[in-house]
mmCIF file of C-alpha atoms in Angstrom:
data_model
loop_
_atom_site.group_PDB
_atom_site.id
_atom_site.type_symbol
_atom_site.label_atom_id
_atom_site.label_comp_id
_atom_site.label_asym_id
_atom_site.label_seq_id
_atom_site.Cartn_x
_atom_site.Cartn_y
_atom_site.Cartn_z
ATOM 1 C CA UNK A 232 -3.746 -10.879 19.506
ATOM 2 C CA UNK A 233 -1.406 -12.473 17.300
ATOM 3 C CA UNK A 234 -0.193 -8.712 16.008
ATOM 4 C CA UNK A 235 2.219 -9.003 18.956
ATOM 5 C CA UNK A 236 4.328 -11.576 17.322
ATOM 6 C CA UNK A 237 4.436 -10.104 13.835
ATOM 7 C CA UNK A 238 5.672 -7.150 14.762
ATOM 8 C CA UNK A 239 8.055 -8.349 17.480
ATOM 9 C CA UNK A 240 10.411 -8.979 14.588
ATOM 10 C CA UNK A 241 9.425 -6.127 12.366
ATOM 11 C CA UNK A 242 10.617 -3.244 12.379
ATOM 12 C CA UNK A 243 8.634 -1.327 9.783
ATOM 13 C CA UNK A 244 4.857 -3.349 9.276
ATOM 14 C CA UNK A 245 1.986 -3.078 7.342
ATOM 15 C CA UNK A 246 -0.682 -5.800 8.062
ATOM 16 C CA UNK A 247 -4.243 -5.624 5.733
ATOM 17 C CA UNK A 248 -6.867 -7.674 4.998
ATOM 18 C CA UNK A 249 -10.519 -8.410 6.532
ATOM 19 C CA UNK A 250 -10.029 -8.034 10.411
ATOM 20 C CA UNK A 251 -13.317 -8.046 11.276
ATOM 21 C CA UNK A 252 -12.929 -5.425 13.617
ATOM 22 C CA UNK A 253 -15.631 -2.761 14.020
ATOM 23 C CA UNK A 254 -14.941 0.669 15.943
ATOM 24 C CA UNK A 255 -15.845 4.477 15.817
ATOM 25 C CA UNK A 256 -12.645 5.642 14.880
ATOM 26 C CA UNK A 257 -12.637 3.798 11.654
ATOM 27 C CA UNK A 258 -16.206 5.048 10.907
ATOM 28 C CA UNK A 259 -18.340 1.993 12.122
ATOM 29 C CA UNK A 260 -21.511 3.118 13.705
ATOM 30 C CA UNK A 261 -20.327 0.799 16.836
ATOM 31 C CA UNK A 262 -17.313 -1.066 18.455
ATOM 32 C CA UNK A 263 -17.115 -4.290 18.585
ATOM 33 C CA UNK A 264 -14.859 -6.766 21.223
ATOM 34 C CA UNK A 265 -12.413 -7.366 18.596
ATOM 35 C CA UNK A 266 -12.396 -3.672 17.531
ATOM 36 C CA UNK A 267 -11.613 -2.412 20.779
ATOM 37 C CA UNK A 268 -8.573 -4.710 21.307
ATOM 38 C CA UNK A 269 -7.713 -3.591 17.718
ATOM 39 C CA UNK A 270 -8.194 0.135 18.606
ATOM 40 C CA UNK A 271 -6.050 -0.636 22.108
ATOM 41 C CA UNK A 272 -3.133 -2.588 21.110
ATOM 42 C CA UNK A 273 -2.774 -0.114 17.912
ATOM 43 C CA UNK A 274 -2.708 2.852 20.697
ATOM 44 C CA UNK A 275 -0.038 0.909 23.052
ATOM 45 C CA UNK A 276 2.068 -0.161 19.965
ATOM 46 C CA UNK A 277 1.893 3.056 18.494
ATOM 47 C CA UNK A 278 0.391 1.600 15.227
ATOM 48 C CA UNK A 279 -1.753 3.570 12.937
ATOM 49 C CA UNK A 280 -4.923 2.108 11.807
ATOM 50 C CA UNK A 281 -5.850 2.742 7.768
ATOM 51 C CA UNK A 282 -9.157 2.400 6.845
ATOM 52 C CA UNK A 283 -11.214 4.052 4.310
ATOM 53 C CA UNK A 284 -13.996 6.900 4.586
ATOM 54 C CA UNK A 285 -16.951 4.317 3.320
ATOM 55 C CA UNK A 286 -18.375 0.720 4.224
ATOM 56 C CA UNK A 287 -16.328 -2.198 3.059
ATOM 57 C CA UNK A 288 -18.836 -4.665 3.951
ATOM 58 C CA UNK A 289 -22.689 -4.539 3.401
ATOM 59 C CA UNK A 290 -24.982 -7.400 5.459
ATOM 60 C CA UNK A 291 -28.802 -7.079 5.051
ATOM 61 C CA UNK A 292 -28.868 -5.710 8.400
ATOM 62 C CA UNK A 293 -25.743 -3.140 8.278
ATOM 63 C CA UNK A 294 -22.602 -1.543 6.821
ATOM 64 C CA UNK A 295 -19.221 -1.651 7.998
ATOM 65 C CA UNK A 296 -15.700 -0.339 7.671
ATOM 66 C CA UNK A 297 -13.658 -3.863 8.851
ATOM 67 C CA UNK A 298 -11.026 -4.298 5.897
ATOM 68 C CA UNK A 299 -8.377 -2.218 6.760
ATOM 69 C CA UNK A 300 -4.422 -2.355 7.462
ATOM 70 C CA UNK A 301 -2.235 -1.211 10.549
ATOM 71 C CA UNK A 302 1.103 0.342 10.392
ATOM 72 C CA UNK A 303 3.806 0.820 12.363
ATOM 73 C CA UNK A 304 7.317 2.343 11.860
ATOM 74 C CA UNK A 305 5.594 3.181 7.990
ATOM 75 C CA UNK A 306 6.689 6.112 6.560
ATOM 76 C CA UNK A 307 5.046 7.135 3.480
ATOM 77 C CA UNK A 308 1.562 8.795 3.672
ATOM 78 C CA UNK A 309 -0.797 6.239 3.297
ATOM 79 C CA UNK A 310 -4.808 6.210 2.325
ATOM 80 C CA UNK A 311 -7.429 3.903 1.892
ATOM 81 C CA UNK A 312 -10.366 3.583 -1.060
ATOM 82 C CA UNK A 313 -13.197 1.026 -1.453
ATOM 83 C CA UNK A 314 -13.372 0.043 -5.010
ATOM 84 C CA UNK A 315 -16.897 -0.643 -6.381
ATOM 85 C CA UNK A 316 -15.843 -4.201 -7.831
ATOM 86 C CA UNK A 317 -16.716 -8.013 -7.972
ATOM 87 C CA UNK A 318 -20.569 -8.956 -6.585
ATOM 88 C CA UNK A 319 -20.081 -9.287 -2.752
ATOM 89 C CA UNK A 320 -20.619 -8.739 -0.122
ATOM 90 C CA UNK A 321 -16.975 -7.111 0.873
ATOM 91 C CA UNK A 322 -15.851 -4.546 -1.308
ATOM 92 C CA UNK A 323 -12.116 -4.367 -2.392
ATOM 93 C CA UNK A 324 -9.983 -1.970 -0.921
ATOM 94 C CA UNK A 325 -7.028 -0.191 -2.441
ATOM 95 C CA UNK A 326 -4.374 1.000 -0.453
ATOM 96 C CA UNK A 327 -2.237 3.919 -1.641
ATOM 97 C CA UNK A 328 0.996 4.702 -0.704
ATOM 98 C CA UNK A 329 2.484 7.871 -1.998
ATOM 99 C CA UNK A 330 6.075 6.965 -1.944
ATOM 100 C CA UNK A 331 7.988 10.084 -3.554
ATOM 101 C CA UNK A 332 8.349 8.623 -6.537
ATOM 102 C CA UNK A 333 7.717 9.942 -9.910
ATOM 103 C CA UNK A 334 4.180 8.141 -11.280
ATOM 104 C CA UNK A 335 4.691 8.859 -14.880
ATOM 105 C CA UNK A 336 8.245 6.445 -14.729
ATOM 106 C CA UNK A 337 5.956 3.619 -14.174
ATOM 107 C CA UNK A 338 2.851 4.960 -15.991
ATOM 108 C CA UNK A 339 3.538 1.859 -18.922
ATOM 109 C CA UNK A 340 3.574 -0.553 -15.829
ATOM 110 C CA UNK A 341 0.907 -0.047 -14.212
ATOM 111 C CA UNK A 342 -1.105 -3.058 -12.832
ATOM 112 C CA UNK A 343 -4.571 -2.960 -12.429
ATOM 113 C CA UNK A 344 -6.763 -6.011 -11.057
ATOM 114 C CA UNK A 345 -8.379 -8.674 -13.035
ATOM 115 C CA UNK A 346 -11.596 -9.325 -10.500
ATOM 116 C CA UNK A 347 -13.461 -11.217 -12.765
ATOM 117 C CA UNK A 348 -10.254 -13.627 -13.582
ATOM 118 C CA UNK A 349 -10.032 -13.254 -10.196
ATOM 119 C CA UNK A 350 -13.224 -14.348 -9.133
ATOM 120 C CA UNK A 351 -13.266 -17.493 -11.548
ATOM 121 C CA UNK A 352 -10.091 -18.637 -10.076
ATOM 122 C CA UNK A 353 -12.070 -18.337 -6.758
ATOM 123 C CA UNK A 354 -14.871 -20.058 -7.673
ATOM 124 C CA UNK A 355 -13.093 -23.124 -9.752
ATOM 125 C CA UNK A 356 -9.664 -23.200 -7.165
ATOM 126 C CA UNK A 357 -8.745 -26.538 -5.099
ATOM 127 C CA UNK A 358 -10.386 -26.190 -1.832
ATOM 128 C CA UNK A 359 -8.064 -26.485 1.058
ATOM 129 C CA UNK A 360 -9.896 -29.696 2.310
ATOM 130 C CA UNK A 361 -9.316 -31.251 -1.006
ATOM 131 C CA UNK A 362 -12.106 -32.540 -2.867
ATOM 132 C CA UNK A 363 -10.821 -31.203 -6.155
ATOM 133 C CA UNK A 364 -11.511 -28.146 -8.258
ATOM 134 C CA UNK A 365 -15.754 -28.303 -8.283
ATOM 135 C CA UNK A 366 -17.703 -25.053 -8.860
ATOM 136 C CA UNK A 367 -18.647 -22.990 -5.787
ATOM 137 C CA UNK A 368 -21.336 -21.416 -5.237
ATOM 138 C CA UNK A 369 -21.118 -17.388 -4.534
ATOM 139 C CA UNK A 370 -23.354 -16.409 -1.754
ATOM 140 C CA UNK A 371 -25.487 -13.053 -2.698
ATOM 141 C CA UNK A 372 -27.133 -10.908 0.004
#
């Protein structure tokens, strides 16, 4: 796992995103390889694993929970939602941090997603190959 080198240097870490990691403890109805070594290296680095209650990914043939984020040396309670958003087939998740601080301070600066802006700039953005900024098509399941 590259984990082992990000957090070599890092003290305090928070690492999200789609890891493609299925396991019972993060309410998938079964492991996979990469979610056991997930599950294992979390346990010997003495990460926590955040992942919401509900699927983040729907396939015709099952639902999983494999968007998530692990923590280590993190101090502020920490929870993950699924937000019913954009037309695929991962969900968006929202990580909350509860950080002591007093909400209503920032209550007139509070950012909330774009995902349709969002999901233009997706479909019209320069691919990495090149080949300039051409209209992709979104595969629906």
């Amino acid at each position: 796992m590259d984990f082992e080198s990000l957090i070599a240097f890092n003290t305090i870490t928070f690492i999200a995103g789609d890891l493609n990691a299925k396991h019972r403890n993060w309410n998938c109805a079964r492991a996979n390889n990469l979610g056991n070594q997930l599950n294992n290296f979390a346990t010997h680095a003495k990460m926590r694993i955040i992942a919401p209650d509900h699927p983040t990914c729907y396939t015709r043939f099952r639902e999983s929970v494999i968007d998530l984020a692990i923590i280590r040396n993190f101090n502020y309670t920490t929870t993950a939602e699924c937000l019913v958003e954009l037309g695929s087939d991962h969900l968006p998740v929202r990580f909350d941090v509860e950080t002591g601080t007093n909400p209503s301070f920032y209550d007139n600066k509070k950012f909330t997603p774009n995902w349709k802006k969002y999901q233009e700039y997706l479909l019209f953005a320069e691919s990495p190959r090149g080949g300039g900024g051409r209209k992709r098509k979104l595969k629906r399941k």
